[in-house]
Coordinates of C-alpha atoms and ligand atoms in Angstrom, one line a residue:
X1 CA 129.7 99.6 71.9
X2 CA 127.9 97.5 69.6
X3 CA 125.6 94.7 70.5
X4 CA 128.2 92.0 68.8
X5 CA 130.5 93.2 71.4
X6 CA 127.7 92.9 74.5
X7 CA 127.2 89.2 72.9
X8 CA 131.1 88.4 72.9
X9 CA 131.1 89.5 76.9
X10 CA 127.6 87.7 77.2
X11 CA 129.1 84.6 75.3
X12 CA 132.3 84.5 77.7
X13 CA 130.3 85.0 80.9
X14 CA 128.1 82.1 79.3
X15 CA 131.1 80.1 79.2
X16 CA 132.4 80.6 82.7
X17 CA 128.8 79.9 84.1
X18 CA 128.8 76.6 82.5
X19 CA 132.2 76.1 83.7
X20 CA 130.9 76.8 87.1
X21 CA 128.2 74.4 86.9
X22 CA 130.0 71.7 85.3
X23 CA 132.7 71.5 87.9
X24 CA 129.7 71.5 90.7
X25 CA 128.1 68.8 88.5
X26 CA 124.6 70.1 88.2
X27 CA 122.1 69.2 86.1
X28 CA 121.8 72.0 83.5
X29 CA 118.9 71.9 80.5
X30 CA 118.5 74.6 78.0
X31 CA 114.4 74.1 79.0
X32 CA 113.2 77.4 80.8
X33 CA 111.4 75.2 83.5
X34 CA 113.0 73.5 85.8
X35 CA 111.8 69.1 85.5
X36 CA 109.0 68.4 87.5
X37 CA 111.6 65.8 89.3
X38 CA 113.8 68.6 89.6
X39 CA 111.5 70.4 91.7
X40 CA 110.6 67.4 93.8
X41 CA 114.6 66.8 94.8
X42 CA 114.6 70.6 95.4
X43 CA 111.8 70.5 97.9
X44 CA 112.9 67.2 99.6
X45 CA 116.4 69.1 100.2
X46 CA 115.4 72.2 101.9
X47 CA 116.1 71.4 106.0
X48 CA 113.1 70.7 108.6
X49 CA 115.0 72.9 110.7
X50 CA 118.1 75.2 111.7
X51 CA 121.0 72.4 112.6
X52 CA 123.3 73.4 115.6
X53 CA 126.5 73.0 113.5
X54 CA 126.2 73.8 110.2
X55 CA 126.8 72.0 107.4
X56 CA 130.1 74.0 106.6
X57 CA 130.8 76.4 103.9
X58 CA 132.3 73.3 101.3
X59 CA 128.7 71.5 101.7
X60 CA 126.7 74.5 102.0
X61 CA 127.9 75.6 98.0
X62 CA 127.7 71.6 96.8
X63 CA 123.7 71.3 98.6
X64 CA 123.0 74.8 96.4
X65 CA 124.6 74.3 93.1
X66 CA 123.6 71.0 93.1
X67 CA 120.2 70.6 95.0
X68 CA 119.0 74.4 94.6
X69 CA 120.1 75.9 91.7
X70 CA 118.2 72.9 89.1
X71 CA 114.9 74.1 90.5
X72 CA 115.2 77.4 89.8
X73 CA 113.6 78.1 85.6
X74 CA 115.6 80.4 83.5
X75 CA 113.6 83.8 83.5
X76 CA 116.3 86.1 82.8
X77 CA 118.8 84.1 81.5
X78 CA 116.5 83.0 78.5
X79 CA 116.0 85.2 75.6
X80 CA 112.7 82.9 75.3
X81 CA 110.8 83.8 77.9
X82 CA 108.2 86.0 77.8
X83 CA 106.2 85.9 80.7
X84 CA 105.2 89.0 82.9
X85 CA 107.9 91.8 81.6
X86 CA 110.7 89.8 82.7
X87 CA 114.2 91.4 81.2
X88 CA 117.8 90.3 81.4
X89 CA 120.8 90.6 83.0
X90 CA 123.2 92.3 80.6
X91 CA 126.9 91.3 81.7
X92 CA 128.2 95.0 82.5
X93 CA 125.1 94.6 85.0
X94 CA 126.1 91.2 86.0
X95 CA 129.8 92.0 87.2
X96 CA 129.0 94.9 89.0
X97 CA 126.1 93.4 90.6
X98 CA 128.7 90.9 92.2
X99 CA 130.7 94.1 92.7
X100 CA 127.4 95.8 95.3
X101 CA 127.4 91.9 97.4
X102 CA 130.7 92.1 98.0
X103 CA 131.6 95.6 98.7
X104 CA 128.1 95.7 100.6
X105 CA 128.1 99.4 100.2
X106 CA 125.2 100.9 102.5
X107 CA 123.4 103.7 100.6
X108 CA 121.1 105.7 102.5
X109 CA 123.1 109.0 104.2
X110 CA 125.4 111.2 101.6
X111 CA 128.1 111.0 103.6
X112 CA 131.1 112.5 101.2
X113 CA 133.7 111.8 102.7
X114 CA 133.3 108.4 103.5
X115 CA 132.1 106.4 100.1
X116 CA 131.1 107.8 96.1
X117 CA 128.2 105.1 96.6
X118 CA 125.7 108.0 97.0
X119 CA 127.4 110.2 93.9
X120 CA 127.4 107.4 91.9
X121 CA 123.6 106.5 92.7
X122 CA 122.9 109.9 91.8
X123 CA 125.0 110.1 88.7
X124 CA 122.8 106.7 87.7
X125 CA 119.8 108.8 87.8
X126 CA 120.9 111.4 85.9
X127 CA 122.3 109.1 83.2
X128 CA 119.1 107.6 83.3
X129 CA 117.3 111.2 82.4
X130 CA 119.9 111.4 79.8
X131 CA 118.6 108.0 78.3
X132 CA 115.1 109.0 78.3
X133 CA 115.4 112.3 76.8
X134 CA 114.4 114.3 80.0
X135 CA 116.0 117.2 81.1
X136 CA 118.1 117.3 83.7
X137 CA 117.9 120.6 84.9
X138 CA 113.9 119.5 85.5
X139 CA 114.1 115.9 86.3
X140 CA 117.1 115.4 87.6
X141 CA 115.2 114.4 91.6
X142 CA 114.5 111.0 92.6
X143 CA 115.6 107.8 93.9
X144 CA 116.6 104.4 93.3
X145 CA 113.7 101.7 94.1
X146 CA 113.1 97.9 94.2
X147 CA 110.9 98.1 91.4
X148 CA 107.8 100.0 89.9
X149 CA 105.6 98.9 92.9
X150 CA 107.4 100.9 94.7
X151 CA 108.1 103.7 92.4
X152 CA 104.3 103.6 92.0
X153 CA 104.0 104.2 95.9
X154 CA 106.2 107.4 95.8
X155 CA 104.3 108.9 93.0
X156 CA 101.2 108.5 95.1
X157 CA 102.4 109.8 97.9
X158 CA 104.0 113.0 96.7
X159 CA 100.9 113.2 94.7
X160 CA 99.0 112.8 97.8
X161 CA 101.0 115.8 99.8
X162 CA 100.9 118.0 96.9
X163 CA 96.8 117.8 96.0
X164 CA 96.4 118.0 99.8
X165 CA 98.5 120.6 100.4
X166 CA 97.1 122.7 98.0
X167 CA 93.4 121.9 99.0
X168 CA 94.1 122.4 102.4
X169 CA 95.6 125.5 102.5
X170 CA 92.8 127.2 99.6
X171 CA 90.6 126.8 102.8
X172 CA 93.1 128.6 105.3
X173 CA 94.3 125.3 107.1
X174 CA 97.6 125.5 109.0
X175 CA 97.3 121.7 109.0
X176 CA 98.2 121.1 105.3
X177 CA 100.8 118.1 105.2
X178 CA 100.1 114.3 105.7
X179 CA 103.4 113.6 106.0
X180 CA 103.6 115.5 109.0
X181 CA 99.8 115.1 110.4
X182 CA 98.3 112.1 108.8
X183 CA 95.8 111.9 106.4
X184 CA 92.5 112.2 108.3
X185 CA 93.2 115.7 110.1
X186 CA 94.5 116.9 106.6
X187 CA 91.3 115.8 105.3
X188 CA 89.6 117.4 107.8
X189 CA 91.0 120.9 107.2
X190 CA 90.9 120.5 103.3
X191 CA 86.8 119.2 104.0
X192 CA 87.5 116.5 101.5
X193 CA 86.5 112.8 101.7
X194 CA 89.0 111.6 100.0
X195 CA 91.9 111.3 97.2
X196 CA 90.9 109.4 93.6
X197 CA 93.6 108.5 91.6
X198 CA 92.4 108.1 87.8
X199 CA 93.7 105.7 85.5
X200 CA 92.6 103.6 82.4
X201 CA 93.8 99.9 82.7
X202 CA 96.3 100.7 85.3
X203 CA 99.0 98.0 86.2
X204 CA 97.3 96.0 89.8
X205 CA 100.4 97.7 91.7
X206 CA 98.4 101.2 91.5
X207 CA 95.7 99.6 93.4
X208 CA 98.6 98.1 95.8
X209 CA 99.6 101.7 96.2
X210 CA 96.2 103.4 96.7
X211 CA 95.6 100.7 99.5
X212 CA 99.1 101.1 101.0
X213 CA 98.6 105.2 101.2
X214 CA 95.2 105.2 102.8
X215 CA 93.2 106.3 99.3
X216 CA 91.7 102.9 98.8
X217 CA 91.7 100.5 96.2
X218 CA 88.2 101.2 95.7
X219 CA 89.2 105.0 94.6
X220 CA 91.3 104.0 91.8
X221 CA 89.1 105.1 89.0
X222 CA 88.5 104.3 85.3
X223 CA 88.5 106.9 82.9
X224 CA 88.8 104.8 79.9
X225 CA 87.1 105.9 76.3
X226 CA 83.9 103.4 75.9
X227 CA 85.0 102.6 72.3
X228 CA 88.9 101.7 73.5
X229 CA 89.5 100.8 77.3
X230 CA 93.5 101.8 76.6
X231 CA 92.8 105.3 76.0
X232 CA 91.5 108.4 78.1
X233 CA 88.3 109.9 78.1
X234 CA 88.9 113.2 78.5
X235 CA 85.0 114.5 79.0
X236 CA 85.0 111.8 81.9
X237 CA 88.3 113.2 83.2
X238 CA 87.4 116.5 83.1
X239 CA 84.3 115.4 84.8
X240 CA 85.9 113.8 87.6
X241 CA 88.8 116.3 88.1
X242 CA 85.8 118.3 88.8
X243 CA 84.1 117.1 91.6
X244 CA 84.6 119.2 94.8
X245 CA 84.5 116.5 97.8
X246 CA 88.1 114.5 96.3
X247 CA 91.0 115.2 95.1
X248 CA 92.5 113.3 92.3
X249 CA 96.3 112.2 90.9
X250 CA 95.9 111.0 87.2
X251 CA 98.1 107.7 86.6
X252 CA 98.7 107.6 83.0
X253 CA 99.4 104.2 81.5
X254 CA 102.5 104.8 79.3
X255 CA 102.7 100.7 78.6
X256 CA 99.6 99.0 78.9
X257 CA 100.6 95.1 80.7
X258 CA 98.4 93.4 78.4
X259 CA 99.2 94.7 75.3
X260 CA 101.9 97.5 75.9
X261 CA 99.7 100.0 74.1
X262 CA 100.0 104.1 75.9
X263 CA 96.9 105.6 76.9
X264 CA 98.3 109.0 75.3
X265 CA 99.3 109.2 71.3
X266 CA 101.0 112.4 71.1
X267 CA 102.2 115.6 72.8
X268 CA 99.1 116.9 72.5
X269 CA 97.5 114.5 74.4
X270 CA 99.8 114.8 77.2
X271 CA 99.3 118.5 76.6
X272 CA 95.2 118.1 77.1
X273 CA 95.7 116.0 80.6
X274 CA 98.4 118.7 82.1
X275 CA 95.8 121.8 80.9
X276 CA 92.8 120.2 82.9
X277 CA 95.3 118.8 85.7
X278 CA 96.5 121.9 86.4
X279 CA 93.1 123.4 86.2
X280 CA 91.6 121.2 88.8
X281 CA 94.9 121.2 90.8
X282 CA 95.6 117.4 90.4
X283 CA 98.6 115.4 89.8
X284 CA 99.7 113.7 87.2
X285 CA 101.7 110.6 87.9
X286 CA 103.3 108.5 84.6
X287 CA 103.5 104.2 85.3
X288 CA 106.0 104.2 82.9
X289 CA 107.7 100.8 84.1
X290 CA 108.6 99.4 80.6
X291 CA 106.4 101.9 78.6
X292 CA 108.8 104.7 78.5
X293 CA 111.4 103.0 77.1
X294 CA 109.9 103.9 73.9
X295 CA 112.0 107.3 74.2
X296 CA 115.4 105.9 73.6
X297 CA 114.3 104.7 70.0
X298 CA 115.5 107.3 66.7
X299 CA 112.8 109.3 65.0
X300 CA 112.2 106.7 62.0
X301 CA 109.2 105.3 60.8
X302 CA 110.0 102.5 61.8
X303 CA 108.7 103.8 66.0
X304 CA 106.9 106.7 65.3
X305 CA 103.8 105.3 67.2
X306 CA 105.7 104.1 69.7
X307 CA 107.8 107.4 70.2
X308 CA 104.2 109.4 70.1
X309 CA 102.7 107.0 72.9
X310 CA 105.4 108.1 75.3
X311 CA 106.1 111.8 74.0
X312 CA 105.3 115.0 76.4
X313 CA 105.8 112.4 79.9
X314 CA 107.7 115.4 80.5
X315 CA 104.8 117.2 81.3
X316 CA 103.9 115.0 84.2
X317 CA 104.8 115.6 88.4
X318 CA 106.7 112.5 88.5
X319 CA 107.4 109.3 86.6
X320 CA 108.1 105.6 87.7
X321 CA 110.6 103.0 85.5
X322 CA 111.8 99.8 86.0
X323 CA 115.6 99.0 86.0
X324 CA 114.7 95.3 86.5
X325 CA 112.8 95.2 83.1
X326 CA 114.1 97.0 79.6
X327 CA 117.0 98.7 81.5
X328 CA 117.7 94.4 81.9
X329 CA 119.8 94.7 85.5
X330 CA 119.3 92.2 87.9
X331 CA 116.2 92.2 90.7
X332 CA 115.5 94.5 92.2
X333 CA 115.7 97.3 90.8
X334 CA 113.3 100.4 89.6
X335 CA 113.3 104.8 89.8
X336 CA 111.3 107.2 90.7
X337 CA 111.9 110.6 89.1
X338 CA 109.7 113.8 90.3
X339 CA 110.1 117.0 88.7
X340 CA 108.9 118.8 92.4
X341 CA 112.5 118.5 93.9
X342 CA 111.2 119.0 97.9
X343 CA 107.9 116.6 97.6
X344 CA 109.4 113.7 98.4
X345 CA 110.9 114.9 101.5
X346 CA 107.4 116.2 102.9
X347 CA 106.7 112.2 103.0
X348 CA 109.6 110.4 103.7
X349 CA 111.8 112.3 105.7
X350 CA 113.4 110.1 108.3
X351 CA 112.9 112.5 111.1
X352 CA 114.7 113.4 114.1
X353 CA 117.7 111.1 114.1
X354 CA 120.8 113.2 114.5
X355 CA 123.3 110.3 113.7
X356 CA 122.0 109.8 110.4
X357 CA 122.3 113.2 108.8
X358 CA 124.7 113.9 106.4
X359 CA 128.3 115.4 106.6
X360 CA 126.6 119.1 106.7
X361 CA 127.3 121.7 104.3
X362 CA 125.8 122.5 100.7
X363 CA 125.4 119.0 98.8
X364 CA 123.1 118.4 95.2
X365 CA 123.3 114.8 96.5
X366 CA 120.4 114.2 98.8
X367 CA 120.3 111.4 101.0
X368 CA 118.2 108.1 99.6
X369 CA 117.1 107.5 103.6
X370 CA 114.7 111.1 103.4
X371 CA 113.5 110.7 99.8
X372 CA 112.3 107.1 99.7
X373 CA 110.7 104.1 101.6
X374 CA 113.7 102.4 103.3
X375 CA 116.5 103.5 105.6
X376 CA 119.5 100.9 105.3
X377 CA 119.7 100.2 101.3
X378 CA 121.2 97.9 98.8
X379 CA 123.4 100.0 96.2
X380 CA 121.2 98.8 93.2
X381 CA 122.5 101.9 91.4
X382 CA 125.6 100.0 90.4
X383 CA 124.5 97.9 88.0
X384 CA 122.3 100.2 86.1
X385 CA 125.5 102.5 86.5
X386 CA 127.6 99.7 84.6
X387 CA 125.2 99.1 81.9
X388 CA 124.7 102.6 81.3
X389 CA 128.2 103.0 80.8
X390 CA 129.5 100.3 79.0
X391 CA 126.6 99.9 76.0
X392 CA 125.6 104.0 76.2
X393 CA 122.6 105.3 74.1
X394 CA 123.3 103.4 71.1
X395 CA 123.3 99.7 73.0
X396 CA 120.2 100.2 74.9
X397 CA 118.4 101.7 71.2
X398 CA 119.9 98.8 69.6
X399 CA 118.0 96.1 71.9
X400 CA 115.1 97.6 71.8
X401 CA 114.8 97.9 68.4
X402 CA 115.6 94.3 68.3
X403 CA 112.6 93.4 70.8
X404 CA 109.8 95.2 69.0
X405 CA 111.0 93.8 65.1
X406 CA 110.3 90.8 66.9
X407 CA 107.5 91.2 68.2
X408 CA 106.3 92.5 65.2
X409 CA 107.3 89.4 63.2
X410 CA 105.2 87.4 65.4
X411 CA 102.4 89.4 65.3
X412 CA 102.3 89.9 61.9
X413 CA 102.7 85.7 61.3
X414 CA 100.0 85.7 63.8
X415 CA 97.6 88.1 62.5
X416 CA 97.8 85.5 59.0
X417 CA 97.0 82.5 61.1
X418 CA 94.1 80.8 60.8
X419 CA 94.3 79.6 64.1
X420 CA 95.1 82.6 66.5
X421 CA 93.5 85.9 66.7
X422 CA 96.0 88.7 67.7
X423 CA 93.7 91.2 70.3
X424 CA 95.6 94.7 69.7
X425 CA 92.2 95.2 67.4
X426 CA 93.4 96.5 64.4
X427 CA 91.0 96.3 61.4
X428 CA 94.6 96.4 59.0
X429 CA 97.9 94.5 59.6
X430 CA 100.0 97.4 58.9
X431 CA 98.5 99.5 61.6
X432 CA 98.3 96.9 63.9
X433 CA 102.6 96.3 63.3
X434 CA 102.8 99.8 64.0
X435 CA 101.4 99.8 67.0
X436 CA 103.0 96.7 68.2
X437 CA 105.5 97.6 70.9
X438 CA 107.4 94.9 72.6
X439 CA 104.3 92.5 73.6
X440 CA 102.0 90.4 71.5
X441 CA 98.4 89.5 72.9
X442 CA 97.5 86.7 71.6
X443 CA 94.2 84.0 71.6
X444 CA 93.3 80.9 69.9
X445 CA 90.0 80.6 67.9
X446 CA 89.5 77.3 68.9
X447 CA 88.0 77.7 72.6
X448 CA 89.0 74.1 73.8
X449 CA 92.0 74.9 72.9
X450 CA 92.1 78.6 74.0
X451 CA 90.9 77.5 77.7
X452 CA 94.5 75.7 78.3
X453 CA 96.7 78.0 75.5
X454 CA 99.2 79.1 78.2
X455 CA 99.4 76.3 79.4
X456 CA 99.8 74.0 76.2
X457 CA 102.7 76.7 75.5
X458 CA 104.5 76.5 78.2
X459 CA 104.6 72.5 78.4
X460 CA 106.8 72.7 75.6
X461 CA 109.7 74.6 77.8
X462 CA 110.3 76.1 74.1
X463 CA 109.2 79.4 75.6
X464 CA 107.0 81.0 78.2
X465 CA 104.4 83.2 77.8
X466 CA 101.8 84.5 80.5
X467 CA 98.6 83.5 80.9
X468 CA 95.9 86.7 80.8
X469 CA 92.6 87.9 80.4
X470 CA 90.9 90.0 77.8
X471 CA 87.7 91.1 76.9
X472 CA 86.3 88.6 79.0
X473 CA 88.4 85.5 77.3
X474 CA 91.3 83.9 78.4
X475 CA 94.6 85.0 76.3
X476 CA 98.5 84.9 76.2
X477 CA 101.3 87.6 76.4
X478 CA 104.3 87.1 75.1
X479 CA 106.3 90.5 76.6
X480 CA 109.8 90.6 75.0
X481 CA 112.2 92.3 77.2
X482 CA 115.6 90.4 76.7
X483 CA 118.8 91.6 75.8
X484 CA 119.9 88.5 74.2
X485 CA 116.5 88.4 71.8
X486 CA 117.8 87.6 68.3
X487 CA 114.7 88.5 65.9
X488 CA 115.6 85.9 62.5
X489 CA 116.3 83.0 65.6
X490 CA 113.9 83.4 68.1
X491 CA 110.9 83.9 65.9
X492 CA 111.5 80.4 64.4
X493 CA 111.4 79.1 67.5
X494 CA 108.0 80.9 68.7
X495 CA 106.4 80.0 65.2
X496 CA 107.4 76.2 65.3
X497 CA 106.0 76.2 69.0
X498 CA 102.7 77.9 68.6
X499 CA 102.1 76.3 64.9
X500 CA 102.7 72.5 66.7
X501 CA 100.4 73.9 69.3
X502 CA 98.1 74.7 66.6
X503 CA 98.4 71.7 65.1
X504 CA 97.9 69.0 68.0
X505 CA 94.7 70.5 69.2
X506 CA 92.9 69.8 65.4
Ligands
PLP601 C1 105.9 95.5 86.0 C2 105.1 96.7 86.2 C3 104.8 97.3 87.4 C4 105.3 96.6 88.7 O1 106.6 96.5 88.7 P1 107.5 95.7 89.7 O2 108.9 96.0 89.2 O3 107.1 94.3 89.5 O4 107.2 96.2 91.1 C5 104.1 98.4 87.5 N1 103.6 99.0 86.4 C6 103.8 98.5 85.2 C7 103.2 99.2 84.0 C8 104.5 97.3 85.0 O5 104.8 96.8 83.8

């Protein structure tokens, strides 16, 4: 499969949307915002409150094609916007995504005889370890999860058990899991104070998580270098791994949001973290929600510094990775792979509910309800499953390849431009191409100008890029994560917008 061919499917699928919202008559721009009128009419249409009778199906679809549907902006379906990391919706994904609503398959026991949604989720997985050059016979345990957030949760809290665990029962302790007796007598019997997770310019979700698991925002902890805040410090990690009244989970940053830089730059690296980790007895969790990506490219020159920023994550306890994101399925959709097959279960078993086990007997399929967060589940494997399937190896290298030569181009134009300042600081523009992954941080010299840039970007509708902050000054991300990018195409049409941009503010 070839990407002309995912283009032919995309273009036919285009064609039958635009069928579909021609015959309900709605307003469609090729703007990635929705009008500001469009918005207005969109609020003014939403109901005071629940009518008796119903409007009827008929009226129901005309009020939301034609009322709804213009006030919603084109995130995914755009190839030209690059806020947040965003993605696509490839249309292998698409179809079978329609498939999971109307089949409404329920995945949370493995119950064999009764539907292949639980084999299938758990062939996804392992197609996914395929992808990223893992090994299966290693990493072939996890789940399915709404997104990294989540993922981010689970790696937490299996890192939490296992640090505890193993702290508690150095000093004797019977009471050893938190799964099973809470955090605060396991604390007690470990004589700790708490858990620190360190991190260098973690993603805000690992501060989400710490405050969710009862380790505290507050004990997420910086280990950055003083000269570069993207990489680790290994004295101070050493130096905290150390201490004797926490115990600490290391979150490595394998795709930095702001300028999707790694914390790590080689094996050896990775190698370095694992030898003190498993020193200190800590954890090493990988946020590798776009980040590892980087795995599926070839070994050219072209990626070597990308390759090396995500090389020996096998080394790590467990890993998260968005499916919403570079995988480009539809929301929600993220993974959680752990190399310690039983962790998750010490956290999440549903327990005690005889109805819900499985069919009994010897199964490699575990059931999603005693390994993750929810019980009843949306079978968000399927569309991962499809794209996996249908593009293989070669489609998903092929995209990617396509998003970083792009972002490249812009940051190389950038870097020339008298007006912007690109922040991945690189004193030379060939390193700083070649460590260009798929977002471009960006400011304007001007600071008038720089104050509003996001916003002055996104008026256009052209594209849409985030609005961030760096160093202390405001700045732009433009994160490109579509699988419709087109490099020759879409660079002309970031150029012209930031050049006018530019231009006006002179
Ligand atoms: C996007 C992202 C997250 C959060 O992911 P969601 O899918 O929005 O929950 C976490 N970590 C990193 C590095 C991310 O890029």
């Amino acid at each position: 499969m070839d990407l002309q061919d995912i283009e032919h499917t995309a273009n036919e699928q285009g064609k039958l949307q635009t069928e579909l919202w021609k015959t309900a008559q709605a307003p469609w721009t090729s703007t990635i915002l929705p009008s500001a009128d469009s918005l207005t009419e969109a609020r003014a249409s939403l109901p005071m409150s629940l009518s008796n009778d119903g409007m009827g199906f008929d009226l129901a679809r005309r009020h939301i094609l034609n009322d709804i549907v213009p006030g919603f902006n084109a995130s995914s379906i755009s190839p030209n916007y690059y806020g947040f990391v965003t993605g696509g919706i490839t249309p292998a994904a698409q179809f079978a995504d329609s498939i999971v609503s109307m089949y409404d398959q329920n995945v949370q026991v493995h119950l064999a005889e009764h539907s292949i949604s639980t084999d299938v989720e758990f062939n996804t997985l392992g197609l996914i370890v395929d992808l990223l050059h893992l090994d299966r016979q290693t990493w072939h345990h996890g789940t399915f999860t709404t997104g990294a957030t989540a993922s981010n949760i689970l790696g937490l809290a299996c890192g939490r058990e296992s640090v505890l665990r193993a702290a508690a029962s150095k000093k004797g302790a019977t009471v050893t899991s938190v799964g099973e007796h809470g955090l605060f007598e396991v604390f007690l019997a470990a004589g700790l104070s708490g858990v620190q997770v360190l991190s260098t310019l973690p993603h805000s979700s690992m501060a989400k998580a710490a405050g969710i698991l009862g380790i505290g925002r507050a004990n997420v902890k910086s280990i950055c270098r003083q000269d570069n805040p993207l990489f680790i410090d290994l004295a101070r990690l050493e130096a905290e791994l150390a201490r004797s009244d926490k115990a600490s989970i290391v979150a490595i940053s394998c795709g930095e949001v702001n300028t999707g830089n790694f914390a790590t730059t080689s094996l050896q690296d990775m190698q370095e973290v694992r030898r003190l980790c498993d020193k200190y007895g800590s954890w090493v969790h990988v946020d590798g929600a776009f980040g590892i990506f980087g795995r599926i490219l070839d070994d050219s020159g072209e990626f070597a510094s990308v390759k090396q920023g995500c090389a020996g994550i096998e080394l790590a306890d467990s890993i998260t990775g968005d499916g919403h994101k570079m995988l480009n399925v539809p929301y929600d959709c993220g993974f959680f792979l752990c190399r310690h097959p039983d962790e998750a279960g010490h956290v999440f078993q549903n327990a005690n509910a005889a109805y819900l086990t499985g069919g009994g007997g010897v199964s490699s399929v575990p059931s999603p309800l005693n390994i993750g967060i929810e019980n009843s589940r949306r079978f968000r494997a399927l569309p991962a499953y499809a794209s996996l399937v249908a593009y293989g190896r070669v489609g998903y290298r092929v995209m990617l390849q396509k998003q970083i030569r792009l972002a490249r181009m812009i940051s190389a134009w950038l870097f020339e431009h008298p007006g912007y300042n690109t922040l991945l600081e690189m004193g030379k523009k060939e390193e700083l191409l070649d460590k260009t992954f798929v977002v471009v941080l960006l400011s304007a010299k001007n600071d008038l100008l720089n104050q509003n840039l996001a916003a002055r970007i996104n008026e256009t509708s052209k594209i849409f890029v985030s609005g961030t902050s760096w160093q202390g000054r405001p700045a732009c991300r433009i994160a490109i994560s579509n699988w419709r990018v087109d490099e020759e195409r879409d660079f002309r049409i970031v150029v012209d917008v930031l050049d006018s941009v530019a231009r006006q503010s002179n």
